[in-house]
XYZ file of C-alpha atoms in Angstrom:
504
model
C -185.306 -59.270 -10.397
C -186.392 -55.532 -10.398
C -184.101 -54.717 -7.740
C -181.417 -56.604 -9.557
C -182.233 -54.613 -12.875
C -182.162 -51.861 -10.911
C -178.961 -52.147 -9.160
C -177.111 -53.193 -12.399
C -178.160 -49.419 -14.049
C -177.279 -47.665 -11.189
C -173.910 -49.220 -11.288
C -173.388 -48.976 -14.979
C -174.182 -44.752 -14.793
C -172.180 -44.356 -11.920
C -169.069 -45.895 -14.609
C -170.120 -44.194 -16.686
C -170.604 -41.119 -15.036
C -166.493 -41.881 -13.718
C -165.501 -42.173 -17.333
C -166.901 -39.562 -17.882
C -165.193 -37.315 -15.080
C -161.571 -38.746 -15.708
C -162.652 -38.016 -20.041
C -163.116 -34.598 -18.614
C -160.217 -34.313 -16.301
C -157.492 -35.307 -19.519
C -158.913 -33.238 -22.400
C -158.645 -29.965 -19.898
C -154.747 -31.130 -18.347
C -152.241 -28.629 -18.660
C -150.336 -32.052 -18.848
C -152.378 -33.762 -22.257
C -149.448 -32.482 -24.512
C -146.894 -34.532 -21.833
C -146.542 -37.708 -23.742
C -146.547 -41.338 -21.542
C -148.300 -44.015 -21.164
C -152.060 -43.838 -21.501
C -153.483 -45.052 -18.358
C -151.304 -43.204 -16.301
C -152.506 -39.949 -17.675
C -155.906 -40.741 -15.711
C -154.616 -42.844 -12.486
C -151.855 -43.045 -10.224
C -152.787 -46.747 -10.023
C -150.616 -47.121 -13.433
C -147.445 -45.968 -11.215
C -148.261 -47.901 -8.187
C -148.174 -50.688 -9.892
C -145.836 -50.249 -11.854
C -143.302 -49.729 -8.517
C -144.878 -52.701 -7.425
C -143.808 -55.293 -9.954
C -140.761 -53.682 -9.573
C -140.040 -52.542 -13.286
C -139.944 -48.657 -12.419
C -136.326 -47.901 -13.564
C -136.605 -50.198 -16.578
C -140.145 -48.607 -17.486
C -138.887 -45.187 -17.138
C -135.672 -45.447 -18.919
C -137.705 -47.050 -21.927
C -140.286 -44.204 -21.996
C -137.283 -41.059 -21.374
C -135.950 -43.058 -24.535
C -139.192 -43.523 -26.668
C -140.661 -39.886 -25.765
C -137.535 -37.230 -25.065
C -137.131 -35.393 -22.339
C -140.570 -35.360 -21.041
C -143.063 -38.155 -19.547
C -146.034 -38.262 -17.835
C -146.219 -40.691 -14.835
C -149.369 -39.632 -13.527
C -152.228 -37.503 -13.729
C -150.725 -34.696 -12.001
C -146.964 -36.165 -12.079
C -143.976 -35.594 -14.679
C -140.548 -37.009 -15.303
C -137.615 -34.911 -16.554
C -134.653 -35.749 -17.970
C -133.572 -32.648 -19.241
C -130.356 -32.133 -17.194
C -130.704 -28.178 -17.712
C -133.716 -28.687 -15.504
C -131.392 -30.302 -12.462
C -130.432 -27.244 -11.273
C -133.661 -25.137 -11.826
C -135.970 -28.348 -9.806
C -133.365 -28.520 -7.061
C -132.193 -25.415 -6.316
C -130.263 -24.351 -4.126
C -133.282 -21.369 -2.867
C -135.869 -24.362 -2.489
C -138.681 -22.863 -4.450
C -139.601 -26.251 -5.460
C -140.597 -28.207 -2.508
C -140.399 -31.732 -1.697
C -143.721 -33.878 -2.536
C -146.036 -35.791 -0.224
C -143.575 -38.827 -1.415
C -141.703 -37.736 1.632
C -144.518 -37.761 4.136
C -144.282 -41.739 4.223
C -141.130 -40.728 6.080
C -142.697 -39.365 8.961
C -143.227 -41.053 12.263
C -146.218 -41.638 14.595
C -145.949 -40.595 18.019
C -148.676 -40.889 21.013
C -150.985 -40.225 17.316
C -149.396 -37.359 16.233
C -147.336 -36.690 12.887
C -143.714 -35.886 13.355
C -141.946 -34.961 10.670
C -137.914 -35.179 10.282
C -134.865 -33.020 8.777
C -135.318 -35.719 5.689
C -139.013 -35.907 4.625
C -139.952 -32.652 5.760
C -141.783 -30.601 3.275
C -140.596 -27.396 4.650
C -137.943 -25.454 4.125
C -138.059 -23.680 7.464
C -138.548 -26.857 9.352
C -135.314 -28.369 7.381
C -133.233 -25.079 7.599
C -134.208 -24.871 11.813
C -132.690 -27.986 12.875
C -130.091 -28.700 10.299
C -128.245 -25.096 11.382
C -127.150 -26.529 15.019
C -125.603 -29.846 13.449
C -124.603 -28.497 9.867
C -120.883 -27.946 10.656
C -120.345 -31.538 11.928
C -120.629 -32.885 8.259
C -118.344 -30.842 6.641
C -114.786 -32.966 5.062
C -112.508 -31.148 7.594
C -115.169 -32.225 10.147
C -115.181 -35.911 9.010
C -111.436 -36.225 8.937
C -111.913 -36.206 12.615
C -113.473 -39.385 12.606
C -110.963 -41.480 10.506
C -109.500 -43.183 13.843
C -113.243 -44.710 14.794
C -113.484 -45.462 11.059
C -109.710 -47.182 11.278
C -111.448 -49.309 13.936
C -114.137 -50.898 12.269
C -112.090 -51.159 8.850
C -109.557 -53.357 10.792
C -112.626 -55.356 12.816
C -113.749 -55.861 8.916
C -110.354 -57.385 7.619
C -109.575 -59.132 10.738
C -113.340 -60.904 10.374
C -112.956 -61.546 6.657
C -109.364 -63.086 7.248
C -110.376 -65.798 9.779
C -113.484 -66.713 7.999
C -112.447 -66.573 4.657
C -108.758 -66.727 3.952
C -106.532 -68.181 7.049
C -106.259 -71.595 7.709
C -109.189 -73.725 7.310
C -111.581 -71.217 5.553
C -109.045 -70.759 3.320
C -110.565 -70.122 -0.003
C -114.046 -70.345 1.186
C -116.546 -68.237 -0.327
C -117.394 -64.631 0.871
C -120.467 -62.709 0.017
C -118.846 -59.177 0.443
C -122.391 -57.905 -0.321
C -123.512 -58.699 3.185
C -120.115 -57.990 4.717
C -120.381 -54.724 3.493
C -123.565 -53.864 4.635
C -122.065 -55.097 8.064
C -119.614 -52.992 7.870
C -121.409 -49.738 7.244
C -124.008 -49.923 9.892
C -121.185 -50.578 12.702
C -119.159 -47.699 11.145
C -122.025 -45.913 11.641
C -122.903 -47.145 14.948
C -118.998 -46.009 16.409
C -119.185 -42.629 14.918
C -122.950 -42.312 16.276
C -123.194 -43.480 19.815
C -119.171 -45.273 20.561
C -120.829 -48.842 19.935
C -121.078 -50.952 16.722
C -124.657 -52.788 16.270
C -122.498 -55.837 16.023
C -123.212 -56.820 12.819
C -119.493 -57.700 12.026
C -119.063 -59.576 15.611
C -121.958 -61.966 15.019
C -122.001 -62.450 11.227
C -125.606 -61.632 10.732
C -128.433 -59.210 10.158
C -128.247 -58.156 13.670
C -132.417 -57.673 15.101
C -133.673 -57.768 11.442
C -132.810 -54.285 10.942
C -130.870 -54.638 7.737
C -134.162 -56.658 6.450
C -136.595 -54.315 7.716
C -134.706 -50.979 5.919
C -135.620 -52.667 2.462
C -138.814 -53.648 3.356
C -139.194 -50.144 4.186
C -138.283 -48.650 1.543
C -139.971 -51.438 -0.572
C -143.225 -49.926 0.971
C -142.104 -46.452 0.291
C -141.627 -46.998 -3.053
C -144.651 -48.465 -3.908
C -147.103 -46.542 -1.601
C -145.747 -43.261 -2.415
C -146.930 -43.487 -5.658
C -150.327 -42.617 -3.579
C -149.191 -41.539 -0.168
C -152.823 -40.995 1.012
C -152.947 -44.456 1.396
C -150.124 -44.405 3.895
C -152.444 -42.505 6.211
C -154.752 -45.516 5.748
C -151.909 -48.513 6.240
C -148.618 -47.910 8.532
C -150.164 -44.838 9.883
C -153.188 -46.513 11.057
C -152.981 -47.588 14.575
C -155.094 -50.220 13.839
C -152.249 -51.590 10.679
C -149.662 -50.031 11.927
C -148.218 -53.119 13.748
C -148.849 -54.524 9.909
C -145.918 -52.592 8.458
C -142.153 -51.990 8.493
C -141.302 -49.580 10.880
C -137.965 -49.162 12.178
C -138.398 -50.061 15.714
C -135.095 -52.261 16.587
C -132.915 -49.430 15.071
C -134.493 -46.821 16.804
C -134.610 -48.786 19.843
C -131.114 -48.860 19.734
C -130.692 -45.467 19.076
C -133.006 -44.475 22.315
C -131.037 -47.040 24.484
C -127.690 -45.575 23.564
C -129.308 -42.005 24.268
C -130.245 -42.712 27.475
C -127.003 -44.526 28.826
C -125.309 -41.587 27.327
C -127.195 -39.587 29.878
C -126.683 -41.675 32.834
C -123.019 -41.600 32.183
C -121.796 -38.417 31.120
C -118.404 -38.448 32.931
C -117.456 -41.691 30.739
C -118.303 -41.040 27.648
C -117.224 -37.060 28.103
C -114.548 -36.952 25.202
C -115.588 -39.445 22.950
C -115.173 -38.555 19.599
C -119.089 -39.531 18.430
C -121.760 -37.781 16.636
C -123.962 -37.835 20.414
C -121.755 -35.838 21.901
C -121.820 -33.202 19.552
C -125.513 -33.483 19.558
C -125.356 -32.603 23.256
C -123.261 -29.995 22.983
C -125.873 -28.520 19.911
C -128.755 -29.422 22.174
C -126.883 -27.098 24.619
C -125.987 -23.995 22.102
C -129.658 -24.227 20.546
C -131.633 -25.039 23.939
C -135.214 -23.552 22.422
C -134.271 -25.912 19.416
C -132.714 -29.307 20.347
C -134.463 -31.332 22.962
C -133.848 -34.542 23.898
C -136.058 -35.830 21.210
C -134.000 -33.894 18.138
C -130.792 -35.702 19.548
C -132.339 -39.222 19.777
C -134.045 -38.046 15.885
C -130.523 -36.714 14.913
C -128.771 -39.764 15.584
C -131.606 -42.326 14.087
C -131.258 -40.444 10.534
C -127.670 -40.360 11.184
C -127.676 -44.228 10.952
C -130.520 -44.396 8.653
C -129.365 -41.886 6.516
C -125.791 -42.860 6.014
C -125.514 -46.946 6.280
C -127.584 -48.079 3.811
C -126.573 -45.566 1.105
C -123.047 -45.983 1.577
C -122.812 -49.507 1.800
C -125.326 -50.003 -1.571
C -122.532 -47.354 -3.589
C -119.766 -49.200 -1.942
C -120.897 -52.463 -3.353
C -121.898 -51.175 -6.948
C -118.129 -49.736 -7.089
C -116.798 -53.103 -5.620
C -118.753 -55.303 -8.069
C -118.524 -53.401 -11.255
C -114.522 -52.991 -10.622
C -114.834 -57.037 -10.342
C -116.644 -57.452 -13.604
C -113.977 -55.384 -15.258
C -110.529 -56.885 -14.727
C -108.853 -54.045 -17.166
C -110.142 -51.508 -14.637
C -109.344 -54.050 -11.645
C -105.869 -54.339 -12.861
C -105.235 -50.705 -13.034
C -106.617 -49.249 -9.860
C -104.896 -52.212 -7.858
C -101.360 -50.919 -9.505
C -102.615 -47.074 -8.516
C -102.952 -48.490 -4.925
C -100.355 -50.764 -4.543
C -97.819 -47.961 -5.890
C -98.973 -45.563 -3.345
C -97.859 -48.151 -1.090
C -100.421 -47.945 1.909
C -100.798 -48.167 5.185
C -103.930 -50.557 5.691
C -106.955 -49.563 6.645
C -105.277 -46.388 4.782
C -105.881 -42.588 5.676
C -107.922 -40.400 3.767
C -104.748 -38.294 3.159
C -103.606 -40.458 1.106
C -106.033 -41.918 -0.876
C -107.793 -38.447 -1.856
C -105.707 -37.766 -4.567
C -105.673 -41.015 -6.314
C -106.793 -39.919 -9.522
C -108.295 -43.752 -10.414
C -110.095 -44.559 -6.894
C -111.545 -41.279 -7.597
C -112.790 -41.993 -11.081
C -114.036 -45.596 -10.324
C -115.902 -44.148 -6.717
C -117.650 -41.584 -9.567
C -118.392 -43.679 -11.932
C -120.202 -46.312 -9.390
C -122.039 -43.032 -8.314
C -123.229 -42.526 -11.612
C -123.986 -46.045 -13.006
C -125.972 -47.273 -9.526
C -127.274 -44.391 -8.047
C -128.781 -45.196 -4.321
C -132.457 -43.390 -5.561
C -134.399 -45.509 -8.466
C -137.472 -43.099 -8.839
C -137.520 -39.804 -9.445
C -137.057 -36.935 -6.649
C -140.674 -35.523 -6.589
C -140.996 -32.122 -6.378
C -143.696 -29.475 -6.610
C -143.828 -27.025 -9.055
C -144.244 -23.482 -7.194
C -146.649 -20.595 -8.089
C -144.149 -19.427 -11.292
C -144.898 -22.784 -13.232
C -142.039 -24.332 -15.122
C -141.259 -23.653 -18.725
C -140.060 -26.626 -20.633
C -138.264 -27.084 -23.795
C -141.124 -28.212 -25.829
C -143.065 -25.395 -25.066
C -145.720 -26.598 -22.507
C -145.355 -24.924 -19.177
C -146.450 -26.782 -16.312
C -148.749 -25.194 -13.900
C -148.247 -24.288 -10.206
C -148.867 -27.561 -7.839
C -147.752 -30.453 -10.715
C -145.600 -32.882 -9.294
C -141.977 -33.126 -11.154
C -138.796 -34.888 -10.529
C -135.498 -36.419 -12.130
C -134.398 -40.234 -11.814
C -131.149 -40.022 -11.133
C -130.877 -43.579 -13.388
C -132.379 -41.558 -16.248
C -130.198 -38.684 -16.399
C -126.883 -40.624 -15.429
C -127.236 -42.494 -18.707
C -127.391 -39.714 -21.309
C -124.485 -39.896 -23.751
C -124.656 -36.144 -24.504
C -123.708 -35.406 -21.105
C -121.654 -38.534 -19.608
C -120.099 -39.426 -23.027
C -120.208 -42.968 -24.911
C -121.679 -46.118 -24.304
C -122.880 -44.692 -20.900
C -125.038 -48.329 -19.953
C -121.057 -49.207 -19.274
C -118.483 -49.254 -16.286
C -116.008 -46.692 -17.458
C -114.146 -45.050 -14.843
C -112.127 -43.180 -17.688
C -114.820 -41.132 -18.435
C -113.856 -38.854 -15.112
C -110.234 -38.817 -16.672
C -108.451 -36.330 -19.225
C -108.425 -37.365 -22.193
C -104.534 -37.557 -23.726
C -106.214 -35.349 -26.174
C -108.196 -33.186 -24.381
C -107.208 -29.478 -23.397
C -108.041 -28.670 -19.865
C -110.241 -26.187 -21.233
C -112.636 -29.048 -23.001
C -111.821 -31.646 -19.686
C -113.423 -28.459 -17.297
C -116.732 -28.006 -18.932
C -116.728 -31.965 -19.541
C -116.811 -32.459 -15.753
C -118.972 -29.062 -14.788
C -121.492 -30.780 -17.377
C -121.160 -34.092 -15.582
C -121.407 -32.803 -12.188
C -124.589 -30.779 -13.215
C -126.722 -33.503 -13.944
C -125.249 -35.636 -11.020
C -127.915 -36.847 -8.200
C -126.030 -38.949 -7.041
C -126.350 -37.155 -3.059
C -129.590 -35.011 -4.844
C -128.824 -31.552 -5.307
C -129.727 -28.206 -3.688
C -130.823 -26.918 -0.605
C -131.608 -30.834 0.100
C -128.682 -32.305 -0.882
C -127.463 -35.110 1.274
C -125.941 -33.527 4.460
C -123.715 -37.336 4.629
C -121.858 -36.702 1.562
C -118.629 -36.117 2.637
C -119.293 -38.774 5.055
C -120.084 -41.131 2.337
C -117.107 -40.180 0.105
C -114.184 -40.485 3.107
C -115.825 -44.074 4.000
C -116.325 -45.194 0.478
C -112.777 -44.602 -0.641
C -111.095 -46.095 2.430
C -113.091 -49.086 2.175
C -112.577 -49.178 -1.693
C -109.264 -48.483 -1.531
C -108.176 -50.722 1.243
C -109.755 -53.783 -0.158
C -108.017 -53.891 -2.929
C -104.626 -52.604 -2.355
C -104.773 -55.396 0.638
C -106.623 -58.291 -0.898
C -106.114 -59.949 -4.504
C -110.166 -60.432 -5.253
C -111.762 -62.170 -7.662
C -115.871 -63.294 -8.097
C -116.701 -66.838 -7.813
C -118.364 -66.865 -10.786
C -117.301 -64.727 -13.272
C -120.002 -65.222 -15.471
C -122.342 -64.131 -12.763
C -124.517 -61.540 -12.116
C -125.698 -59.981 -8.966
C -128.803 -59.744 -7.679
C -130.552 -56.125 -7.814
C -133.618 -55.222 -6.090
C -135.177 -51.991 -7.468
C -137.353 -50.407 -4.929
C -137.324 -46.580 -3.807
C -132.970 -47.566 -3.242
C -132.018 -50.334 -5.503
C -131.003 -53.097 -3.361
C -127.498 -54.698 -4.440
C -127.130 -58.708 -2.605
C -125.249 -61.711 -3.830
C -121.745 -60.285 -4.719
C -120.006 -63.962 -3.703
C -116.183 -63.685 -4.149
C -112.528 -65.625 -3.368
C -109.856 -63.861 -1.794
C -106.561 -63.915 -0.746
C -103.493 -61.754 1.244
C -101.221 -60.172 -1.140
């Protein structure tokens, strides 16, 4: 009984002795003026969770709208949503660095961290090996790719035509969702390595990969909150086996590498991302081994099939939902009467694909938390007057800031692809700083001196696939009434997007 009397004081002091601390720790934060949710100005537990249960957007656009400008997430962590932050947070100098958020994104090898041109927290890390491949993403650059992207766009329509609209599977329902996602991985695999995954050829989530990229990032989302615990669960050798990992995709990727290798002569030519690679590796020698090609080419497929393919649905289903806008950009596309799968050249300048590619951008942004970064050693002066020290983590969610009328106009919860237009009304003076003030607050590929390398990538492959689909195919959702299903996780999942379709 002693012992037991004993044990419970010593555990009551020691709570008390925590309350204490974290009582402490609040009333002398440079953040206690930060308003937000009480627990989470003493634990990063209140975020964790929160990104657990999945309610991280919702929560976040609730507390931007019930506080202003400024919440606190965590004891050391702030969201913005001032968009005349966007440019000071992610600028293109790189004074404030990416968080230990990223770190999750770095791989084990023989027990050693290796970091990547993505989650690296160093500028001169990112800035070495992003020089030798930089000029390979640029729009002229991508143009050169259109004939391996013609390839897989007529694979796509030839596999959607047999199984859903000739002859006995006529009428049959397609989840474009999934085809899409098919889609965007082989593109990726052609323009990569000259071989598709063969998603499209078998109809299905080839290895698991698809599957095991949301489970990823359903990890990172929720473990970032607290990445020291990563160090404790996938990058445990004794867990790791536990976890996510991209193995089969990488796997891949290293296969492809070293067939590449064994036959030179063959592939010499090819029009792929490897081969360009190789020829960096051979320009940059002290900088591109064999291992930055093989890491090149996994975040080439990494970094560029998901993202596209979760835009490319978001613009496919919210067109879909809204048969005004439908109706108009299929008249836009069938006037420019084009060749299918159409060129870039001439789908560039359609001033309605444009807007309704932008405006999918903005309403479903690929990111649903916000892009941590550190303050650096000059603080950051806010608005209200509180300046945040040196070392607090800070960030914008892109689904915060793309939803503030006084920058992206009325009822901005809404699908309105006009908003990118002029208005009958408007001078070109007043259209100009509209879009300058749009296109400053737009994360959609981040911003800065880490912006998405892919974007032009992203843009070409988004409006041929767009723009094909529906100057080729009268569409319509099974259900109109419908919704789709949305999984918010560090990207936010679109799946379910069942349609009907038929040749015009």
């Amino acid at each position: 009984m002693a012992l037991a009397s004993l044990l419970l004081q010593i555990s009551t002091l020691g709570l008390v002795v925590l309350i204490t601390q974290y009582v402490l720790a609040y009333s002398r934060s440079p953040l206690k003026k930060i308003p937000g949710p009480f627990l989470a100005k003493f634990s990063d537990l209140w975020r964790l969770f929160n990104a657990y249960e999945k309610k991280h957007i919702t929560t976040q656009l609730q507390l931007h709208e019930k506080y202003g400008d400024y919440v606190q997430l965590g004891p050391n962590v702030v969201s913005v949503a001032d968009p005349s932050l966007v440019k000071t947070i992610y600028s293109t100098r790189g004074t404030f660095l990416k968080s230990d958020f990223y770190a999750i994104n770095d791989a084990m090898q023989d027990g050693k961290i290796i970091q990547n041109i993505f989650g690296t927290r160093s500028n001169e890390f990112h800035s070495k090996y992003i020089r030798p491949v930089q000029k390979l993403y640029t729009f002229q650059s991508v143009k050169e790719y259109e004939p391996v992207m013609a390839r897989s766009l007529s694979t796509f329509f030839q596999e959607l035509e047999s199984r859903f609209v000739d002859g006995a599977n006529k009428d049959k329902t397609c989840d474009i969702a999934d085809w899409i996602s098919y889609l965007t991985w082989d593109i990726l695999g052609e323009m990569t390595f000259s071989k598709p995954f063969g998603f499209m050829e078998q109809a299905t989530d080839v290895g698991g990969m698809l599957e095991t990229a949301e489970r990823n990032m359903d990890y990172q989302s929720v473990i970032g909150q607290m990445p020291f615990l990563d160090k404790w669960l996938a990058k445990n050798p004794r867990l790791a086996s536990k976890f996510p990992a991209f193995a089969a995709t990488a796997g891949f990727c290293v296969e492809r590498f070293l067939e590449r290798m064994q036959k030179l002569e063959q592939f010499k030519g090819k029009p792929d991302f490897m081969n360009h690679f190789l020829r960096a590796k051979e320009e940059h020698p002290t900088v591109v081994t064999d291992n930055e090609v093989i890491a090149y080419m996994i975040i080439n497929v990494l970094g560029g099939a998901d993202t596209t393919s979760i835009t490319t649905k978001a613009v496919v289903y919210h067109v879909l939902k809204n048969p005004i806008v439908q109706a108009r950009l299929v008249e836009e596309l069938r006037d420019a009467k084009l060749n299918h799968p159409a060129p870039y050249s001439s789908l560039e300048n359609l001033p309605y694909l444009d807007a309704c590619i932008k405006e999918g951008l903005r309403i479903h942004p690929v990111v649903g938390h916000i892009m941590e970064r550190v303050v650096p050693s000059t603080g950051l002066a806010l608005a209200n007057g509180v300046t945040l020290p040196p070392g607090t983590v800070v960030g914008v969610n892109p689904w915060v800031v793309h939803r503030r009328a006084d920058v992206y106009g009325e009822r901005p919860n809404e699908f309105l692809p006009e908003r990118w237009l002029q208005g009958k009304s408007e001078s070109d003076a007043e259209f100009e700083g509209r879009m300058r003030r749009m296109g400053d607050a737009d994360l959609s590929f981040g911003k800065g001196n880490r912006v998405c390398l892919g974007r032009p990538l992203a843009l070409v492959e988004m409006a041929k696939i767009v723009g094909t689909l529906f100057a080729k195919y009268e569409i319509e959702l099974e259900d109109p009434n419908a919704e789709w299903e949305v999984h918010p996780q560090w990207f936010v999942w679109p799946h379910k997007i069942r349609v009907k379709m038929t040749k015009y």
